[in-house]
């Protein structure tokens, strides 16, 4: 052997050892892998294929290059194939790497071409190679073809499908929401007909998760219980999958039962286990259970991670408790847990929802200071909050700052700003932003066009709206009736019925046929404005153009007549509806029945009730509330009470409004003990009293002279978390003033001031009336300071 050949061989061995060492150490980057490949290929020997495959694998897995590293593998493979075959030739593993890269690139046809070369070479294919193709087919949503290869073609190639191949197809079926087929395949694996590959725990985990995602909770849970019968030990992943699925299905108590079973079997829960349960309890609004689960988590040696903290922040913010959320946020930072972009986003959204824009802005600044870059979603929260608060200049400033933070506005950011400008009537500026986004290559979506058309309608720029439709068509967006209906609905809500009518005309002009919803929306606009004649004309127009009014159309008109106090017209229209064979639903009956009760047509209402029952309508609690309220207001409290008792005995799910109606009626008919008994049974029905319930009870206690009891009930209300409203406080003040309880009234006046409520006109009038009497003048000083003017007011009147 010549010295040169020996040196080349030694260098080749050295390179192979270097590659093996770098692969083992895990520090082989993309650039180094390519350099080593170049040098090794130059000195390669047939046995170098092992090191070559290691390098190709490293290149295909390189991070941070997107698909470019996968695309590099075919190039390196071609160089290898062009090299002299007696130096180094691709083997089955090389082709497997190549097929994997083609599938990841979305070039499935090239993957099958490479597979064809394997067959042509005469190698015996194995499950690893075919699994790459199965994954590629499943990613392309061609699961049926993958099933065919798994069950028919693999045995033809003399290749027994392995667990990895089955798992790939099972996951593909579940991703396409074909859980039933996945379950069938899993059971086939468990039977003798499934070959020599019984399902493992991974296969069960995939199918259980798929069934839960499809909402088939019982089937998923039964499959979980089946695992034990198969002699397979569930892992922490299995338990977490089941607990997560049950929590998302609002079966949190059942999920906690699985946790207890998990611990009993010696499987140690992890952070994810507890996070699933915490998320479940948060979603159910069960704050006490959340606290209990956090304590249990800590007792087992687990500290809340960033996911736990984000769940707690989200729960508190959605409950309107942003102050408590901020305390947890600050505590996170103190304990060394670094908030991520999701954490900031949750708290920003909480502040935005509450309208605490100053706190929101401060948090955004803190986010940037702490080196966390806002994403598009974060920016959109802030933009929408400022826009909703009418602070468009601040929104524009945030929008302009995006680029300074290396973030280019997307269509959602542009959409939020354009929508805000249009709603403020600054349509020209909105159009400028629209043109800017086009110039920047950001494609507008249909929501942006919706905002612009709405804006142009409000300022009467119909020609510009016509031009915008041409632009929509150029962008490949074809507006349909739903597009126009959304805009018409917004216009009608704001009382812009004339503009909505013009938009209906524009629909016809641009070739979009108005549908039943279009006419009904416009009818609703006229009804809200009290223009029933115009609304009825639209009903006739609808019929004339060949559209059949539906129940919703009639409900709109019936509601309009009832709101206007024209109950006879409503009854006439209801009969017309029946004659036109439009079947009334529960909403129809609710509107007419309530209208009859409110207009004092008690006998007609009682006649309608059996007709409704005979028509097969299933009454809900809202309908029963209308009936109970109507009976009570027409002095039929006994009849209402019988219906109420019947609902209770049937286990009907009542509403707190139902109790409020009955308590109010019982108190007004001097049946105070019955009212108090009903109040005490509220909790037994799984309900809690609301501010109306407490107002009724406290008013009655004051009326009976039980002032200490009324104060205690008010304190109990506040302790329960029920916040008094302006109506309640004003009512209590008036009741106390009527009884001459000036000092007590003063305490509730202080509450009104603390909560920034206003005095109602009747309360102010009563205050002036009381303090115009000499015997009460000396009590003026017992009121909050702002009401001391009443004493001076009396003096001025006397002068």
GROMACS .gro file of N, CA, C and O in nm, residues 512-584:
model
  292
  512UNK      N    1  -7.554   4.102  -0.560
  512UNK     CA    2  -7.573   4.010  -0.447
  512UNK      C    3  -7.720   4.014  -0.407
  512UNK      O    4  -7.774   4.119  -0.375
  513UNK      N    5  -7.787   3.899  -0.412
  513UNK     CA    6  -7.931   3.894  -0.383
  513UNK      C    7  -7.957   3.895  -0.233
  513UNK      O    8  -7.908   3.809  -0.160
  514UNK      N    9  -8.033   3.994  -0.184
  514UNK     CA   10  -8.067   3.996  -0.041
  514UNK      C   11  -8.145   3.870  -0.004
  514UNK      O   12  -8.227   3.821  -0.082
  515UNK      N   13  -8.117   3.818   0.115
  515UNK     CA   14  -8.189   3.700   0.162
  515UNK      C   15  -8.286   3.737   0.274
  515UNK      O   16  -8.305   3.856   0.304
  516UNK      N   17  -8.347   3.635   0.333
  516UNK     CA   18  -8.446   3.660   0.439
  516UNK      C   19  -8.384   3.736   0.555
  516UNK      O   20  -8.446   3.826   0.613
  517UNK      N   21  -8.258   3.703   0.588
  517UNK     CA   22  -8.190   3.770   0.699
  517UNK      C   23  -8.170   3.918   0.668
  517UNK      O   24  -8.182   4.003   0.756
  518UNK      N   25  -8.140   3.950   0.541
  518UNK     CA   26  -8.120   4.090   0.501
  518UNK      C   27  -8.246   4.172   0.531
  518UNK      O   28  -8.240   4.278   0.594
  519UNK      N   29  -8.360   4.121   0.485
  519UNK     CA   30  -8.487   4.192   0.507
  519UNK      C   31  -8.524   4.196   0.656
  519UNK      O   32  -8.569   4.300   0.707
  520UNK      N   33  -8.502   4.085   0.725
  520UNK     CA   34  -8.536   4.079   0.868
  520UNK      C   35  -8.451   4.177   0.948
  520UNK      O   36  -8.501   4.244   1.040
  521UNK      N   37  -8.324   4.187   0.913
  521UNK     CA   38  -8.233   4.281   0.982
  521UNK      C   39  -8.284   4.424   0.966
  521UNK      O   40  -8.289   4.502   1.063
  522UNK      N   41  -8.323   4.458   0.844
  522UNK     CA   42  -8.372   4.593   0.817
  522UNK      C   43  -8.507   4.617   0.885
  522UNK      O   44  -8.534   4.727   0.937
  523UNK      N   45  -8.591   4.513   0.887
  523UNK     CA   46  -8.719   4.523   0.958
  523UNK      C   47  -8.696   4.552   1.106
  523UNK      O   48  -8.764   4.635   1.167
  524UNK      N   49  -8.597   4.484   1.164
  524UNK     CA   50  -8.565   4.504   1.305
  524UNK      C   51  -8.521   4.648   1.332
  524UNK      O   52  -8.557   4.708   1.434
  525UNK      N   53  -8.443   4.703   1.237
  525UNK     CA   54  -8.400   4.843   1.250
  525UNK      C   55  -8.519   4.938   1.255
  525UNK      O   56  -8.523   5.030   1.339
  526UNK      N   57  -8.615   4.917   1.165
  526UNK     CA   58  -8.736   5.002   1.165
  526UNK      C   59  -8.819   4.982   1.292
  526UNK      O   60  -8.873   5.079   1.347
  527UNK      N   61  -8.826   4.856   1.340
  527UNK     CA   62  -8.902   4.829   1.463
  527UNK      C   63  -8.839   4.900   1.582
  527UNK      O   64  -8.909   4.957   1.666
  528UNK      N   65  -8.706   4.897   1.590
  528UNK     CA   66  -8.636   4.963   1.700
  528UNK      C   67  -8.662   5.114   1.698
  528UNK      O   68  -8.665   5.179   1.802
  529UNK      N   69  -8.679   5.167   1.576
  529UNK     CA   70  -8.707   5.312   1.563
  529UNK      C   71  -8.855   5.343   1.575
  529UNK      O   72  -8.895   5.459   1.562
  530UNK      N   73  -8.938   5.238   1.596
  530UNK     CA   74  -9.083   5.259   1.614
  530UNK      C   75  -9.156   5.280   1.484
  530UNK      O   76  -9.272   5.324   1.484
  531UNK      N   77  -9.091   5.248   1.369
  531UNK     CA   78  -9.154   5.269   1.238
  531UNK      C   79  -9.213   5.136   1.189
  531UNK      O   80  -9.157   5.069   1.100
  532UNK      N   81  -9.326   5.098   1.245
  532UNK     CA   82  -9.385   4.969   1.214
  532UNK      C   83  -9.442   4.963   1.073
  532UNK      O   84  -9.444   4.856   1.011
  533UNK      N   85  -9.488   5.077   1.021
  533UNK     CA   86  -9.543   5.080   0.886
  533UNK      C   87  -9.434   5.041   0.785
  533UNK      O   88  -9.458   4.960   0.693
  534UNK      N   89  -9.315   5.100   0.799
  534UNK     CA   90  -9.204   5.070   0.708
  534UNK      C   91  -9.158   4.924   0.725
  534UNK      O   92  -9.123   4.857   0.627
  535UNK      N   93  -9.161   4.875   0.850
  535UNK     CA   94  -9.121   4.737   0.876
  535UNK      C   95  -9.217   4.640   0.807
  535UNK      O   96  -9.174   4.541   0.746
  536UNK      N   97  -9.347   4.667   0.816
  536UNK     CA   98  -9.447   4.580   0.752
  536UNK      C   99  -9.436   4.585   0.600
  536UNK      O  100  -9.459   4.485   0.532
  537UNK      N  101  -9.399   4.703   0.547
  537UNK     CA  102  -9.381   4.715   0.401
  537UNK      C  103  -9.268   4.622   0.353
  537UNK      O  104  -9.277   4.561   0.247
  538UNK      N  105  -9.161   4.612   0.437
  538UNK     CA  106  -9.050   4.523   0.401
  538UNK      C  107  -9.094   4.377   0.399
  538UNK      O  108  -9.044   4.298   0.319
  539UNK      N  109  -9.188   4.342   0.488
  539UNK     CA  110  -9.242   4.206   0.488
  539UNK      C  111  -9.310   4.178   0.355
  539UNK      O  112  -9.290   4.071   0.295
  540UNK      N  113  -9.387   4.274   0.306
  540UNK     CA  114  -9.455   4.258   0.176
  540UNK      C  115  -9.353   4.253   0.062
  540UNK      O  116  -9.367   4.173  -0.031
  541UNK      N  117  -9.249   4.338   0.071
  541UNK     CA  118  -9.143   4.339  -0.033
  541UNK      C  119  -9.074   4.203  -0.039
  541UNK      O  120  -9.041   4.153  -0.148
  542UNK      N  121  -9.050   4.146   0.078
  542UNK     CA  122  -8.983   4.017   0.084
  542UNK      C  123  -9.063   3.910   0.010
  542UNK      O  124  -9.008   3.832  -0.069
  543UNK      N  125  -9.193   3.908   0.034
  543UNK     CA  126  -9.280   3.810  -0.031
  543UNK      C  127  -9.285   3.836  -0.182
  543UNK      O  128  -9.282   3.742  -0.263
  544UNK      N  129  -9.287   3.964  -0.219
  544UNK     CA  130  -9.296   4.000  -0.361
  544UNK      C  131  -9.175   3.953  -0.442
  544UNK      O  132  -9.188   3.915  -0.558
  545UNK      N  133  -9.056   3.952  -0.379
  545UNK     CA  134  -8.935   3.908  -0.453
  545UNK      C  135  -8.912   3.758  -0.442
  545UNK      O  136  -8.807   3.707  -0.484
  546UNK      N  137  -9.011   3.688  -0.385
  546UNK     CA  138  -9.002   3.541  -0.383
  546UNK      C  139  -8.938   3.481  -0.261
  546UNK      O  140  -8.903   3.362  -0.261
  547UNK      N  141  -8.923   3.559  -0.155
  547UNK     CA  142  -8.866   3.507  -0.032
  547UNK      C  143  -8.977   3.478   0.068
  547UNK      O  144  -9.073   3.555   0.078
  548UNK      N  145  -8.964   3.368   0.142
  548UNK     CA  146  -9.067   3.332   0.239
  548UNK      C  147  -9.021   3.374   0.379
  548UNK      O  148  -8.919   3.327   0.427
  549UNK      N  149  -9.096   3.464   0.443
  549UNK     CA  150  -9.058   3.505   0.580
  549UNK      C  151  -9.056   3.383   0.672
  549UNK      O  152  -9.142   3.295   0.662
  550UNK      N  153  -8.958   3.379   0.761
  550UNK     CA  154  -8.951   3.268   0.856
  550UNK      C  155  -8.998   3.314   0.994
  550UNK      O  156  -9.042   3.429   1.011
  551UNK      N  157  -8.989   3.225   1.092
  551UNK     CA  158  -9.036   3.257   1.227
  551UNK      C  159  -8.960   3.377   1.284
  551UNK      O  160  -9.018   3.460   1.356
  552UNK      N  161  -8.831   3.386   1.251
  552UNK     CA  162  -8.750   3.497   1.304
  552UNK      C  163  -8.801   3.631   1.249
  552UNK      O  164  -8.804   3.731   1.321
  553UNK      N  165  -8.843   3.632   1.122
  553UNK     CA  166  -8.898   3.754   1.061
  553UNK      C  167  -9.024   3.798   1.136
  553UNK      O  168  -9.039   3.916   1.171
  554UNK      N  169  -9.112   3.702   1.159
  554UNK     CA  170  -9.237   3.734   1.230
  554UNK      C  171  -9.209   3.774   1.376
  554UNK      O  172  -9.272   3.867   1.428
  555UNK      N  173  -9.115   3.705   1.440
  555UNK     CA  174  -9.081   3.739   1.579
  555UNK      C  175  -9.034   3.884   1.591
  555UNK      O  176  -9.066   3.954   1.687
  556UNK      N  177  -8.957   3.928   1.490
  556UNK     CA  178  -8.906   4.066   1.489
  556UNK      C  179  -9.022   4.166   1.487
  556UNK      O  180  -9.024   4.263   1.564
  557UNK      N  181  -9.118   4.140   1.400
  557UNK     CA  182  -9.233   4.231   1.388
  557UNK      C  183  -9.324   4.223   1.511
  557UNK      O  184  -9.374   4.326   1.559
  558UNK      N  185  -9.345   4.102   1.561
  558UNK     CA  186  -9.428   4.085   1.680
  558UNK      C  187  -9.368   4.160   1.799
  558UNK      O  188  -9.438   4.228   1.874
  559UNK      N  189  -9.237   4.150   1.812
  559UNK     CA  190  -9.168   4.219   1.921
  559UNK      C  191  -9.182   4.371   1.904
  559UNK      O  192  -9.198   4.446   2.001
  560UNK      N  193  -9.174   4.416   1.779
  560UNK     CA  194  -9.189   4.559   1.750
  560UNK      C  195  -9.327   4.611   1.788
  560UNK      O  196  -9.339   4.718   1.850
  561UNK      N  197  -9.430   4.535   1.753
  561UNK     CA  198  -9.567   4.575   1.788
  561UNK      C  199  -9.586   4.577   1.940
  561UNK      O  200  -9.647   4.670   1.996
  562UNK      N  201  -9.537   4.473   2.008
  562UNK     CA  202  -9.552   4.466   2.153
  562UNK      C  203  -9.477   4.579   2.222
  562UNK      O  204  -9.527   4.639   2.318
  563UNK      N  205  -9.359   4.610   2.172
  563UNK     CA  206  -9.280   4.720   2.230
  563UNK      C  207  -9.354   4.853   2.213
  563UNK      O  208  -9.345   4.942   2.299
  564UNK      N  209  -9.425   4.866   2.101
  564UNK     CA  210  -9.499   4.990   2.074
  564UNK      C  211  -9.636   4.991   2.142
  564UNK      O  212  -9.712   5.087   2.127
  565UNK      N  213  -9.669   4.882   2.216
  565UNK     CA  214  -9.798   4.875   2.286
  565UNK      C  215  -9.914   4.843   2.194
  565UNK      O  216 -10.031   4.858   2.233
  566UNK      N  217  -9.885   4.797   2.072
  566UNK     CA  218  -9.991   4.766   1.974
  566UNK      C  219 -10.018   4.616   1.976
  566UNK      O  220  -9.991   4.543   1.881
  567UNK      N  221 -10.071   4.568   2.087
  567UNK     CA  222 -10.088   4.425   2.106
  567UNK      C  223 -10.193   4.365   2.011
  567UNK      O  224 -10.180   4.250   1.967
  568UNK      N  225 -10.297   4.444   1.975
  568UNK     CA  226 -10.399   4.393   1.881
  568UNK      C  227 -10.337   4.364   1.745
  568UNK      O  228 -10.369   4.263   1.681
  569UNK      N  229 -10.248   4.453   1.700
  569UNK     CA  230 -10.178   4.430   1.573
  569UNK      C  231 -10.088   4.308   1.583
  569UNK      O  232 -10.072   4.232   1.486
  570UNK      N  233 -10.028   4.289   1.701
  570UNK     CA  234  -9.940   4.173   1.721
  570UNK      C  235 -10.020   4.043   1.711
  570UNK      O  236  -9.976   3.947   1.646
  571UNK      N  237 -10.139   4.041   1.773
  571UNK     CA  238 -10.224   3.922   1.768
  571UNK      C  239 -10.269   3.894   1.625
  571UNK      O  240 -10.270   3.779   1.578
  572UNK      N  241 -10.305   4.002   1.550
  572UNK     CA  242 -10.345   3.986   1.410
  572UNK      C  243 -10.231   3.925   1.328
  572UNK      O  244 -10.251   3.833   1.247
  573UNK      N  245 -10.108   3.975   1.350
  573UNK     CA  246  -9.992   3.924   1.276
  573UNK      C  247  -9.962   3.779   1.315
  573UNK      O  248  -9.924   3.698   1.230
  574UNK      N  249  -9.983   3.747   1.442
  574UNK     CA  250  -9.961   3.610   1.489
  574UNK      C  251 -10.055   3.514   1.416
  574UNK      O  252 -10.014   3.404   1.374
  575UNK      N  253 -10.181   3.557   1.398
  575UNK     CA  254 -10.277   3.472   1.327
  575UNK      C  255 -10.240   3.458   1.180
  575UNK      O  256 -10.255   3.352   1.119
  576UNK      N  257 -10.189   3.568   1.123
  576UNK     CA  258 -10.144   3.565   0.983
  576UNK      C  259 -10.027   3.467   0.967
  576UNK      O  260 -10.017   3.394   0.868
  577UNK      N  261  -9.940   3.468   1.066
  577UNK     CA  262  -9.826   3.376   1.067
  577UNK      C  263  -9.873   3.231   1.062
  577UNK      O  264  -9.822   3.148   0.985
  578UNK      N  265  -9.975   3.200   1.144
  578UNK     CA  266 -10.030   3.064   1.146
  578UNK      C  267 -10.094   3.029   1.013
  578UNK      O  268 -10.078   2.917   0.963
  579UNK      N  269 -10.168   3.126   0.954
  579UNK     CA  270 -10.236   3.099   0.826
  579UNK      C  271 -10.135   3.079   0.713
  579UNK      O  272 -10.165   3.011   0.615
  580UNK      N  273 -10.017   3.139   0.725
  580UNK     CA  274  -9.913   3.122   0.623
  580UNK      C  275  -9.825   2.999   0.650
  580UNK      O  276  -9.721   2.981   0.585
  581UNK      N  277  -9.869   2.916   0.746
  581UNK     CA  278  -9.802   2.790   0.779
  581UNK      C  279  -9.657   2.809   0.824
  581UNK      O  280  -9.569   2.728   0.794
  582UNK      N  281  -9.633   2.919   0.894
  582UNK     CA  282  -9.503   2.938   0.958
  582UNK      C  283  -9.520   2.898   1.103
  582UNK      O  284  -9.599   2.958   1.176
  583UNK      N  285  -9.449   2.794   1.143
  583UNK     CA  286  -9.471   2.736   1.277
  583UNK      C  287  -9.407   2.825   1.383
  583UNK      O  288  -9.287   2.848   1.383
  584UNK      N  289  -9.487   2.875   1.477
  584UNK     CA  290  -9.430   2.958   1.583
  584UNK      C  291  -9.347   2.872   1.679
  584UNK      O  292  -9.384   2.759   1.709
   0.00000   0.00000   0.00000
